[in-house]
Short mmCIF file of C-alpha atoms and ligand atoms in Angstrom, two decimals:
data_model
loop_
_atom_site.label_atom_id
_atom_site.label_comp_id
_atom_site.label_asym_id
_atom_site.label_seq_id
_atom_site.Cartn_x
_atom_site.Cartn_y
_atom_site.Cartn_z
CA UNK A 1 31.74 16.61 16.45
CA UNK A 2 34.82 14.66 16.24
CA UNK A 3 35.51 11.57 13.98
CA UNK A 4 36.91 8.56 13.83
CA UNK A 5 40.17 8.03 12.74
CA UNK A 6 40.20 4.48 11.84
CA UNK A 7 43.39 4.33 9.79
CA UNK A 8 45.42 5.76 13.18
CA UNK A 9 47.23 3.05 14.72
CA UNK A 10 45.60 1.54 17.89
CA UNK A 11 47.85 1.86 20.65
CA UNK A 12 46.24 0.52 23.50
CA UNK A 13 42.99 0.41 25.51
CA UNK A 14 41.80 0.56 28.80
CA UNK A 15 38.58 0.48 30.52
CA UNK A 16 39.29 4.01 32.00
CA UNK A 17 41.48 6.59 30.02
CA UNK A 18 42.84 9.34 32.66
CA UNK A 19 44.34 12.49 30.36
CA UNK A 20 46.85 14.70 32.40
CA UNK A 21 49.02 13.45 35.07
CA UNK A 22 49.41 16.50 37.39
CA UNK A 23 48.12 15.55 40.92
CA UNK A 24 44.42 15.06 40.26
CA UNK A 25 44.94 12.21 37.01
CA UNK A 26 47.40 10.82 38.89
CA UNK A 27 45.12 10.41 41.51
CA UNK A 28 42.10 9.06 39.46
CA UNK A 29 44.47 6.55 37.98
CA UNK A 30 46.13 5.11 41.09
CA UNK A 31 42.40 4.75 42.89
CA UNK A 32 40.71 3.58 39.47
CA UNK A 33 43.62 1.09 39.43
CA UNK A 34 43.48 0.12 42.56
CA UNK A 35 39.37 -0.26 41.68
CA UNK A 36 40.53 -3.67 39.56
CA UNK A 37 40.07 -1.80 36.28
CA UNK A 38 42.52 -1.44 33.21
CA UNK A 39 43.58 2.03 33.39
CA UNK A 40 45.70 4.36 30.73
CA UNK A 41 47.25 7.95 32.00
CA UNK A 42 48.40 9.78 29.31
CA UNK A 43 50.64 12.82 30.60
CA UNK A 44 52.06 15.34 27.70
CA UNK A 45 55.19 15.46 29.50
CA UNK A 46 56.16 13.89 32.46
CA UNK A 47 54.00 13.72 35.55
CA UNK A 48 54.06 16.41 38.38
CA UNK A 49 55.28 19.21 35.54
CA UNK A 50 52.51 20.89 35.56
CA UNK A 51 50.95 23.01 38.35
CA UNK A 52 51.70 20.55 40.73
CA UNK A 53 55.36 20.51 40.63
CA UNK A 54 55.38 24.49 41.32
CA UNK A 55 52.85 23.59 44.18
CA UNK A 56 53.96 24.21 48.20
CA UNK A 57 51.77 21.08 48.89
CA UNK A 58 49.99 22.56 51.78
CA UNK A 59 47.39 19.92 52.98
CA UNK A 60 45.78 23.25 54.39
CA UNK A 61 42.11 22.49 54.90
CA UNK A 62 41.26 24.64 57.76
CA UNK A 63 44.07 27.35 57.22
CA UNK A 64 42.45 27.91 53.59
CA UNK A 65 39.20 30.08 53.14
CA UNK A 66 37.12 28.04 50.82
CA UNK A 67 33.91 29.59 48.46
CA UNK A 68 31.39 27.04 50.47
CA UNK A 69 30.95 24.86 53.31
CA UNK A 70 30.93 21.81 50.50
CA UNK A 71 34.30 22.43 48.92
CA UNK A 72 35.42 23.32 52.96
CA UNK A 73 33.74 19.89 53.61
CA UNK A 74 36.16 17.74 50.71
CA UNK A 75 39.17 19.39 51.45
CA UNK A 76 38.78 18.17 55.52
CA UNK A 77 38.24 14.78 54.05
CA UNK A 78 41.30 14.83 51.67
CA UNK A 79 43.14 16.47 54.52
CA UNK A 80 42.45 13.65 56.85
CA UNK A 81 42.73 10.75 54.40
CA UNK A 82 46.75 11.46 53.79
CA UNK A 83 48.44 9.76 56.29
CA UNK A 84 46.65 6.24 55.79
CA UNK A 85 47.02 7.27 51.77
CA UNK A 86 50.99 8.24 51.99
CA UNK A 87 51.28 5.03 53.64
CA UNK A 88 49.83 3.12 51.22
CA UNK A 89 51.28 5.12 48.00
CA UNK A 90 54.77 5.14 49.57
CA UNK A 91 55.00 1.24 49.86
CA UNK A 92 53.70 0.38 46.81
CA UNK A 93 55.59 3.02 44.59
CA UNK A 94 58.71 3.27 46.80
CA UNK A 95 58.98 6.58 46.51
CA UNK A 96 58.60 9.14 49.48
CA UNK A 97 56.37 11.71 49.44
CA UNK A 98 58.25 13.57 52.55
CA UNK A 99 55.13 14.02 55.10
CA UNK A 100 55.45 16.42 57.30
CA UNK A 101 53.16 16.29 60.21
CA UNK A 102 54.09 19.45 62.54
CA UNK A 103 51.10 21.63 62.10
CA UNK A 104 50.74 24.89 60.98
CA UNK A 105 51.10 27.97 62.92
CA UNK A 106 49.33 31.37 62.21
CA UNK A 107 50.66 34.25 63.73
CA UNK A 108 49.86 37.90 64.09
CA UNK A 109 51.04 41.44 65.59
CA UNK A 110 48.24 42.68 67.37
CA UNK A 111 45.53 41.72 69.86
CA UNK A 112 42.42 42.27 67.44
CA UNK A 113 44.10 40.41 64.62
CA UNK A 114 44.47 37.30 67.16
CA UNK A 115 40.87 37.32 68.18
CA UNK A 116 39.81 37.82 64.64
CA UNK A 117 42.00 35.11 63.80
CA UNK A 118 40.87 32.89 67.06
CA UNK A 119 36.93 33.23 66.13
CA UNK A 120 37.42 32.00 63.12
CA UNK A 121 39.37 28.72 64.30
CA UNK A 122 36.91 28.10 66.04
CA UNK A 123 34.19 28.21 64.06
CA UNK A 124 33.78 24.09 63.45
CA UNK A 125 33.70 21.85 65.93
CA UNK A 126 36.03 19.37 64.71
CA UNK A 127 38.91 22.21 64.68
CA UNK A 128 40.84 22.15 68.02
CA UNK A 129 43.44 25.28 67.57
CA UNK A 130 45.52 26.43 70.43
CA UNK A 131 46.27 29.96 71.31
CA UNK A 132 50.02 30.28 71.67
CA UNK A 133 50.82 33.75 73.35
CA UNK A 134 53.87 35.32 72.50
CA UNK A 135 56.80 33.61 74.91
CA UNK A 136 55.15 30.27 73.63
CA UNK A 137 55.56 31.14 69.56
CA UNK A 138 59.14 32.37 70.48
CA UNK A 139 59.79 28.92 72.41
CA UNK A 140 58.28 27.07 69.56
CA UNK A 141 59.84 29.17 67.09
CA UNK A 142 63.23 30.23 67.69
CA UNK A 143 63.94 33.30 65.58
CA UNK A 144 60.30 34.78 65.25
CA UNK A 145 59.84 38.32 64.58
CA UNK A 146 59.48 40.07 67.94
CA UNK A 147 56.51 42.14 67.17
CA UNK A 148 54.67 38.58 66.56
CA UNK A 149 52.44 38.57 69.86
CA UNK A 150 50.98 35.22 69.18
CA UNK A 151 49.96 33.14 66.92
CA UNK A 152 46.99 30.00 66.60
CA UNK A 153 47.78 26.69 65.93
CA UNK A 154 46.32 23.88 63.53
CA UNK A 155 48.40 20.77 64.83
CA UNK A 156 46.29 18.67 62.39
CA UNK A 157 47.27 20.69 59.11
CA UNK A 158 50.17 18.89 57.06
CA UNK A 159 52.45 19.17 54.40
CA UNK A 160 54.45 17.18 51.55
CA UNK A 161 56.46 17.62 48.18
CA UNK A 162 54.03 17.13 45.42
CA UNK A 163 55.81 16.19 42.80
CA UNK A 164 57.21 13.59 44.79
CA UNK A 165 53.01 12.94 45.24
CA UNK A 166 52.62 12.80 41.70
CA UNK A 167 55.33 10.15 41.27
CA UNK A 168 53.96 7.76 43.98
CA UNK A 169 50.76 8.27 42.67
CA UNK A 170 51.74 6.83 39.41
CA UNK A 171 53.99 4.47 40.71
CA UNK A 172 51.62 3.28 43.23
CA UNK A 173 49.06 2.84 39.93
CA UNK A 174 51.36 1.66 37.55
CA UNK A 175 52.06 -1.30 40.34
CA UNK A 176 48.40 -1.92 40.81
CA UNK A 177 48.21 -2.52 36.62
CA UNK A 178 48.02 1.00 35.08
CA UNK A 179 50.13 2.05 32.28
CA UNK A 180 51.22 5.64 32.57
CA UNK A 181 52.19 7.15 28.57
CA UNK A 182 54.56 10.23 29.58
CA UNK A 183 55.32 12.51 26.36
CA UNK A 184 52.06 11.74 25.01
CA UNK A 185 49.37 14.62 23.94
CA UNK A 186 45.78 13.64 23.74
CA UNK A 187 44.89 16.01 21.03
CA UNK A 188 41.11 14.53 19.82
CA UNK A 189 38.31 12.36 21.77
CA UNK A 190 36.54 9.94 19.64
CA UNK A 191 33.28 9.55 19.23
CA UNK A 192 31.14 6.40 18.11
CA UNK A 193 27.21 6.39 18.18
CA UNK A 194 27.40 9.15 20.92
CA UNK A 195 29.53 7.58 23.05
CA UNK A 196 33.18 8.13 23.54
CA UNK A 197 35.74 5.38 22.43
CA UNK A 198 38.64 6.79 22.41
CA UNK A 199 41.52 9.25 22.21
CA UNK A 200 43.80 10.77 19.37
CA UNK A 201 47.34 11.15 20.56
CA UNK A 202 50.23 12.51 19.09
CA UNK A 203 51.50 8.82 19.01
CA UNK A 204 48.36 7.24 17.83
CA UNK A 205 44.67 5.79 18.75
CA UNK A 206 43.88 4.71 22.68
CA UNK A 207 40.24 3.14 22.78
CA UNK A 208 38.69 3.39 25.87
CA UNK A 209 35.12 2.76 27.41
CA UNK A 210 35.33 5.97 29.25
CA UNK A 211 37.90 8.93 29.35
CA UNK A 212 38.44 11.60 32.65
CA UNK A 213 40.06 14.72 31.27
CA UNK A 214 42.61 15.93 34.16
CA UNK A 215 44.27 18.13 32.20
CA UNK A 216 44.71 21.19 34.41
CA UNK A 217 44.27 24.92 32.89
CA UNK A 218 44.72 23.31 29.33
CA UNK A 219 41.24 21.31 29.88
CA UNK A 220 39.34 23.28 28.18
CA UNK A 221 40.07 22.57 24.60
CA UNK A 222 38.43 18.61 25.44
CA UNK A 223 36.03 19.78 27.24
CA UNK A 224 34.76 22.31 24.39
CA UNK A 225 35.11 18.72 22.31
CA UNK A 226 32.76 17.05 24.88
CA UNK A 227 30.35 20.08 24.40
CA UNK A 228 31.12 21.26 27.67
CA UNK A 229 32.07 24.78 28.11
CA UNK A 230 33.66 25.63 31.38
CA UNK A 231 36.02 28.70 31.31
CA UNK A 232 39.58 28.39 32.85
CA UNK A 233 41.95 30.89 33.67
CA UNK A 234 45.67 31.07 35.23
CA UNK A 235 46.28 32.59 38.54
CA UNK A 236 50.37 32.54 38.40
CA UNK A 237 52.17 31.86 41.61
CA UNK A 238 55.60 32.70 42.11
CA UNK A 239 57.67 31.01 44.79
CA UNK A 240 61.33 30.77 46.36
CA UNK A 241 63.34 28.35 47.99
CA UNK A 242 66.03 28.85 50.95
CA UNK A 243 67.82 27.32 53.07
CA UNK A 244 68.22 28.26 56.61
CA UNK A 245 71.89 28.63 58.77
CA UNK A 246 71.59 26.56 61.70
CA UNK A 247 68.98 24.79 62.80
CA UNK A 248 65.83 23.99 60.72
CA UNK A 249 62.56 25.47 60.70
CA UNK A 250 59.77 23.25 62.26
CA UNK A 251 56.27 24.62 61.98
CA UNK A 252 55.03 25.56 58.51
CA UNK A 253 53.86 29.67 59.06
CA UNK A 254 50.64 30.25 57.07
CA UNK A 255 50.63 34.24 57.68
CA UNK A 256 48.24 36.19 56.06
CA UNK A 257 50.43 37.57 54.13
CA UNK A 258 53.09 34.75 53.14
CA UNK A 259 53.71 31.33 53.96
CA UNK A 260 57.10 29.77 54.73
CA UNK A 261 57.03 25.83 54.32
CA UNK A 262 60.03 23.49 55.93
CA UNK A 263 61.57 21.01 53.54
CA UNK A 264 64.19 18.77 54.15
CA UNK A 265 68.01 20.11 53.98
CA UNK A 266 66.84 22.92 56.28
CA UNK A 267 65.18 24.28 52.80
CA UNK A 268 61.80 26.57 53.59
CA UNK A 269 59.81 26.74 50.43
CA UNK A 270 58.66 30.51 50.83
CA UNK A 271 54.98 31.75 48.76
CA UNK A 272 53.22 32.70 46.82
CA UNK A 273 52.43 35.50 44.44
CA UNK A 274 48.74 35.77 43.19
CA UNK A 275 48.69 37.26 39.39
CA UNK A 276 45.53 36.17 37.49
CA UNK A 277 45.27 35.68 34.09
CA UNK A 278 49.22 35.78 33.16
CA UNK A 279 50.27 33.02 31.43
CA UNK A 280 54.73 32.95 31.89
CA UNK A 281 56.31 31.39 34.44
CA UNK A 282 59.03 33.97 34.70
CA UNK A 283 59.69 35.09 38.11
CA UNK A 284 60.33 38.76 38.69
CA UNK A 285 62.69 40.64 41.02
CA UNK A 286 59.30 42.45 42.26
CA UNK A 287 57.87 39.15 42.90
CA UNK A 288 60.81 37.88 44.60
CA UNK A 289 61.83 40.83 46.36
CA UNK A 290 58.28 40.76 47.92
CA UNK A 291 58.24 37.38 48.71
CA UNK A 292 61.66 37.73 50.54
CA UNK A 293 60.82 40.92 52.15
CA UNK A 294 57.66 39.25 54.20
CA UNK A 295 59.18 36.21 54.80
CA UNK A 296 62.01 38.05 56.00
CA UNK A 297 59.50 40.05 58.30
CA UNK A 298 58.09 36.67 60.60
CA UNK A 299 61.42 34.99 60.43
CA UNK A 300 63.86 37.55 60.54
CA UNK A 301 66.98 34.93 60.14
CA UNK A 302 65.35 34.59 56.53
CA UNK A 303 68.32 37.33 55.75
CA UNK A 304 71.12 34.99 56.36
CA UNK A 305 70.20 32.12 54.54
CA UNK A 306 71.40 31.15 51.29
CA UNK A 307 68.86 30.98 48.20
CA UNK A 308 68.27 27.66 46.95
CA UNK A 309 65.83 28.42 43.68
CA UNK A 310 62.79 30.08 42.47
CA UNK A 311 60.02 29.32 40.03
CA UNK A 312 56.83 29.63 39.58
CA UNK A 313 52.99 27.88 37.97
CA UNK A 314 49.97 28.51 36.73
CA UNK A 315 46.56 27.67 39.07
CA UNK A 316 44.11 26.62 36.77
CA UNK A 317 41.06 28.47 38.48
CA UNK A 318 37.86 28.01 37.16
CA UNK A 319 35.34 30.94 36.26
CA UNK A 320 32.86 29.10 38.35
CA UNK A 321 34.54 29.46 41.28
CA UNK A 322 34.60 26.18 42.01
CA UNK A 323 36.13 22.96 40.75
CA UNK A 324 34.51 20.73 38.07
CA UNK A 325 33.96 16.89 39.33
CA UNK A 326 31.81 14.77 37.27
CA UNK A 327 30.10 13.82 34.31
CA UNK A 328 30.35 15.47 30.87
CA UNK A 329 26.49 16.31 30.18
CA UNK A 330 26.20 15.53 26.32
CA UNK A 331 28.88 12.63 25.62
CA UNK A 332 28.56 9.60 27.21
CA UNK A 333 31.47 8.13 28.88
CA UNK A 334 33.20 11.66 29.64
CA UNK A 335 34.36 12.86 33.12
CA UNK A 336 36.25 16.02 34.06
CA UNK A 337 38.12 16.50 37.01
CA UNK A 338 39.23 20.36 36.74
CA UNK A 339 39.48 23.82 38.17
CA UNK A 340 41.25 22.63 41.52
CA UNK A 341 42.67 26.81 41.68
CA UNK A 342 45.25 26.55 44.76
CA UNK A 343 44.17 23.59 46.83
CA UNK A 344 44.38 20.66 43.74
CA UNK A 345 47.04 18.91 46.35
CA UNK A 346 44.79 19.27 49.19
CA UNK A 347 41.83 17.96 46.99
CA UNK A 348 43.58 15.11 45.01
CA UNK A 349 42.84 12.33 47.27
CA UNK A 350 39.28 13.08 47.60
CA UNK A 351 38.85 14.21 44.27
CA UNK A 352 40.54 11.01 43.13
CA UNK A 353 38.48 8.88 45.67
CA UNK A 354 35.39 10.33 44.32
CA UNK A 355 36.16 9.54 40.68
CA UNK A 356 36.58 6.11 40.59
CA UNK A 357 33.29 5.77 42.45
CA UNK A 358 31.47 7.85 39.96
CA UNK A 359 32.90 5.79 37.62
CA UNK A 360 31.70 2.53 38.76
CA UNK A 361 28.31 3.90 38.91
CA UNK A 362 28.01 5.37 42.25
CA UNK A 363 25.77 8.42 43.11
CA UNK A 364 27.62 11.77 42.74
CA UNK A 365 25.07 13.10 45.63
CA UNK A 366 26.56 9.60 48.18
CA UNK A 367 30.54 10.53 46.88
CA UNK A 368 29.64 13.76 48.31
CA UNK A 369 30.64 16.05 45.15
CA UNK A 370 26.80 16.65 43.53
CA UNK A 371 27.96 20.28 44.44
CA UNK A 372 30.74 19.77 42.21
CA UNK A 373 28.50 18.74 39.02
CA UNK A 374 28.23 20.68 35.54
CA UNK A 375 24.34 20.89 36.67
CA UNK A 376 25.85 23.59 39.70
CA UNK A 377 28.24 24.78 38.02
CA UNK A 378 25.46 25.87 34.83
CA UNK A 379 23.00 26.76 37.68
CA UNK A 380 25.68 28.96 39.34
CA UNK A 381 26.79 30.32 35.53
CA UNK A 382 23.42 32.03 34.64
C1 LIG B 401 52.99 28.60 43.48
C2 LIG B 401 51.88 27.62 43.74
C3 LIG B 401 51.71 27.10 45.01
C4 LIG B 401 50.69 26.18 45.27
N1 LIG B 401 50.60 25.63 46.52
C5 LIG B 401 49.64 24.71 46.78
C6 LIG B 401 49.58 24.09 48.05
O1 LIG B 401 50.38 24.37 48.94
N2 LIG B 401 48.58 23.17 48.27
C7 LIG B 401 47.67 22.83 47.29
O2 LIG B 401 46.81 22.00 47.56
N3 LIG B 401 47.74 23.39 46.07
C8 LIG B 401 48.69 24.32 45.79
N4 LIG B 401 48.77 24.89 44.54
C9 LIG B 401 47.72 24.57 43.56
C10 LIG B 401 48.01 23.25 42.87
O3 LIG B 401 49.30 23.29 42.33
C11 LIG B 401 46.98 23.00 41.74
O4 LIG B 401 45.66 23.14 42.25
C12 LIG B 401 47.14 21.57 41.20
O5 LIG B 401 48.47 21.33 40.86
C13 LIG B 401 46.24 21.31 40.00
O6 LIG B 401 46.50 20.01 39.59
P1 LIG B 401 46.05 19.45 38.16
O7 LIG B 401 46.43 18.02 38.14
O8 LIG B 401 44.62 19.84 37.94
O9 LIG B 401 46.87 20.33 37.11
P2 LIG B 401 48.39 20.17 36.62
O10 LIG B 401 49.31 19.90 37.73
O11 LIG B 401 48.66 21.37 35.77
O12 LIG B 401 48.35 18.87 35.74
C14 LIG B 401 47.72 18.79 34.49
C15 LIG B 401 48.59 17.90 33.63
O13 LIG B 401 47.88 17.57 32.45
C16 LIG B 401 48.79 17.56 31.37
N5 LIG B 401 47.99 17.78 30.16
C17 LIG B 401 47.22 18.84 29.84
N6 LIG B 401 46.61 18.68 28.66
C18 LIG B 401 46.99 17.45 28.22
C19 LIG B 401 46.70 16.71 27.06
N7 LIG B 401 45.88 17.18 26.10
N8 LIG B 401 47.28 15.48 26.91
C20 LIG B 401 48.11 14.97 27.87
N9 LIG B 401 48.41 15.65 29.00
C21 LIG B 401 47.86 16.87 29.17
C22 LIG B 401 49.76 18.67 31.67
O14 LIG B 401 50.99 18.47 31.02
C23 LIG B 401 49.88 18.58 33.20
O15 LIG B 401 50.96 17.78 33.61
C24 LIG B 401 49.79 25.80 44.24
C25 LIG B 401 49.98 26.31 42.94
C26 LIG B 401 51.00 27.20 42.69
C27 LIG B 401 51.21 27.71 41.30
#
């Protein structure tokens, strides 16, 4: 069980304690913040440099196939949050988060992959896809393959750069009253009469009434501390930047095999690789050469442009399938907010949203993530 360390030096405190400052603690701490509550985020480096700066930041809620209707259900809500939320993050922190608001376009080669691809947009209500046939896609975009017959499309789908997220984020909480500690590595939680009280850093003692560990795929090591045990592994993406001759792309293309994301500078952002359990972030010419090759295949002009940069990140997916949003069971005062696999960008809002709620005593069941709980996840574990 971990100790005390009363000789470290105290460094600060905070009502709320938010460890990791990738998308989702940057999150918590802007909407605890903006809650009226002292908040701390203590990043080991510098926001955004974790998975979420290698991240497309697809809002993609219904492009994406999702594990259950619930997790389908919080991503919509995220999704549809964003443009009131980039609003208010961008005038607060000052910084732009580039929101694009085109809509995403799926397209296909053949008549049975369209109507496969058709049902399935159309299996909620609230979706309103349009069927664009082929001399439509080649109107809308210029260039496409021409063995692309058609293609559906999500005009409600968006996109933006999330690191550039992660920095309003913290801006926008740092202006409501948070302090954000970059280069600082919470390496022990601190226990006193079964509650948690703080955090041992690399720089010294935060206290804290309660702590939210947001650390991505390297959660686990507090969690284990909290007496929580919820496997994590990496999913490595690799991805490539280009930039287009001419005029820009406009529509992001979620294929099924690639997607190819418009930035600003004509860039396209083209991804991703899906390699579990490797822990580099090298990117190799096999990875790149596919990624190239079926980009190249929808948007043939992908040949002429010049290459901007590659890289690539680690998902932190959970064993469980499914994210982690809740209480610790076992330690009072300890939250988690981990496991967010490939949507964490499309899920920080609500995920953030959620948090602070939970925080302040609401009902996990009300917040709508119960189905997110260590209680599921141990259920769905056995
Ligand atoms: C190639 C690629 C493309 C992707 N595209 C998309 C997309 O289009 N849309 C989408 O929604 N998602 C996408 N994702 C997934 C998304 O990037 C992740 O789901 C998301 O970034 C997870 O966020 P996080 O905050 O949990 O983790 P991270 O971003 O990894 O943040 C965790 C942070 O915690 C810090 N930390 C860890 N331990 C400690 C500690 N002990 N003390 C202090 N700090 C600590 C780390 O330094 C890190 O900055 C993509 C991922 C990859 C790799």
């Amino acid at each position: 069980m971990p100790k005390i360390h009363t000789e470290a030096t105290v460094i600060g405190h905070a009502e709320c304690l938010v460890i990791g400052g990738g998308v989702i603690g940057s999150s918590i701490a802007y909407h605890v913040a903006r809650e009226g509550r002292s908040t701390i985020m203590l990043e080991r480096t510098m926001p955004g440099e974790g998975a979420s700066g290698a991240a497309a930041g697809m809002l993609a809620a219904e492009s994406e196939e999702f594990i259950d209707s619930d997790l389908e259900q919080l991503a919509r809500t995220s999704r549809d949050e964003f443009p009131e939320l980039v609003r208010e993050l961008e005038r607060l922190s000052g910084v732009s988060v580039e929101f694009r608001t085109e809509g995403f376009v799926a397209p296909f080669r053949s008549e049975a992959e369209g109507e496969r691809r058709w049902k399935a947009a159309n299996m909620r209500e609230d979706n309103q896809p349009e069927w664009w046939n082929a001399k439509e896609l080649a109107r809308r975009i210029p260039g496409i393959d021409r063995q692309a017959i058609g293609a559906i499309y999500r005009s409600k789908e968006t996109q933006l750069v999330p690191v550039q997220l992660c920095r309003a984020y913290a801006g926008a909480a740092s202006v409501l009253g948070a302090t954000i500690w970059s280069c600082t590595h919470a390496e022990q939680l601190v226990v006193q009469n079964g509650r948690v009280c703080g955090v041992v850093t690399d720089r010294g003692f935060f206290s804290c009434d309660q702590v939210i560990i947001a650390g991505g795929l390297d959660s686990m090591n507090l969690l284990d501390q909290a007496g929580f045990h919820y496997p994590l592994y990496p999913v490595k993406g690799e991805a490539v930047a280009v930039s287009l001759k001419d005029h820009p792309l406009e529509y992001t293309i979620y294929a099924d095999d690639i997607y190819l994301v418009p930035k600003q500078k004509n860039e396209v952002w083209i991804g991703a690789t899906s390699l579990p359990n490797l822990y580099d972030k090298e990117v190799t010419v096999e990875g790149l050469e596919g990624l190239l090759a079926r980009a190249a295949a929808w948007l043939p002009r992908v040949r002429e442009a010049s290459f901007v940069r590659t890289w690539a990140g680690l998902r932190p997916q959970a064993a469980a399938g499914r994210p982690f949003i809740g209480a610790v069971p076992g330690l009072e005062g300890v939250y988690a907010a981990v496991g967010h696999y490939r949507n964490g960008v499309l899920l920080s809002e609500a995920t953030g949203r959620a948090m602070a709620g939970l925080l302040k005593g609401a009902d996990a069941e009300e917040l709508g993530i119960s189905n997110f709980s260590s209680v599921r996840i141990k259920e769905e574990s056995l």
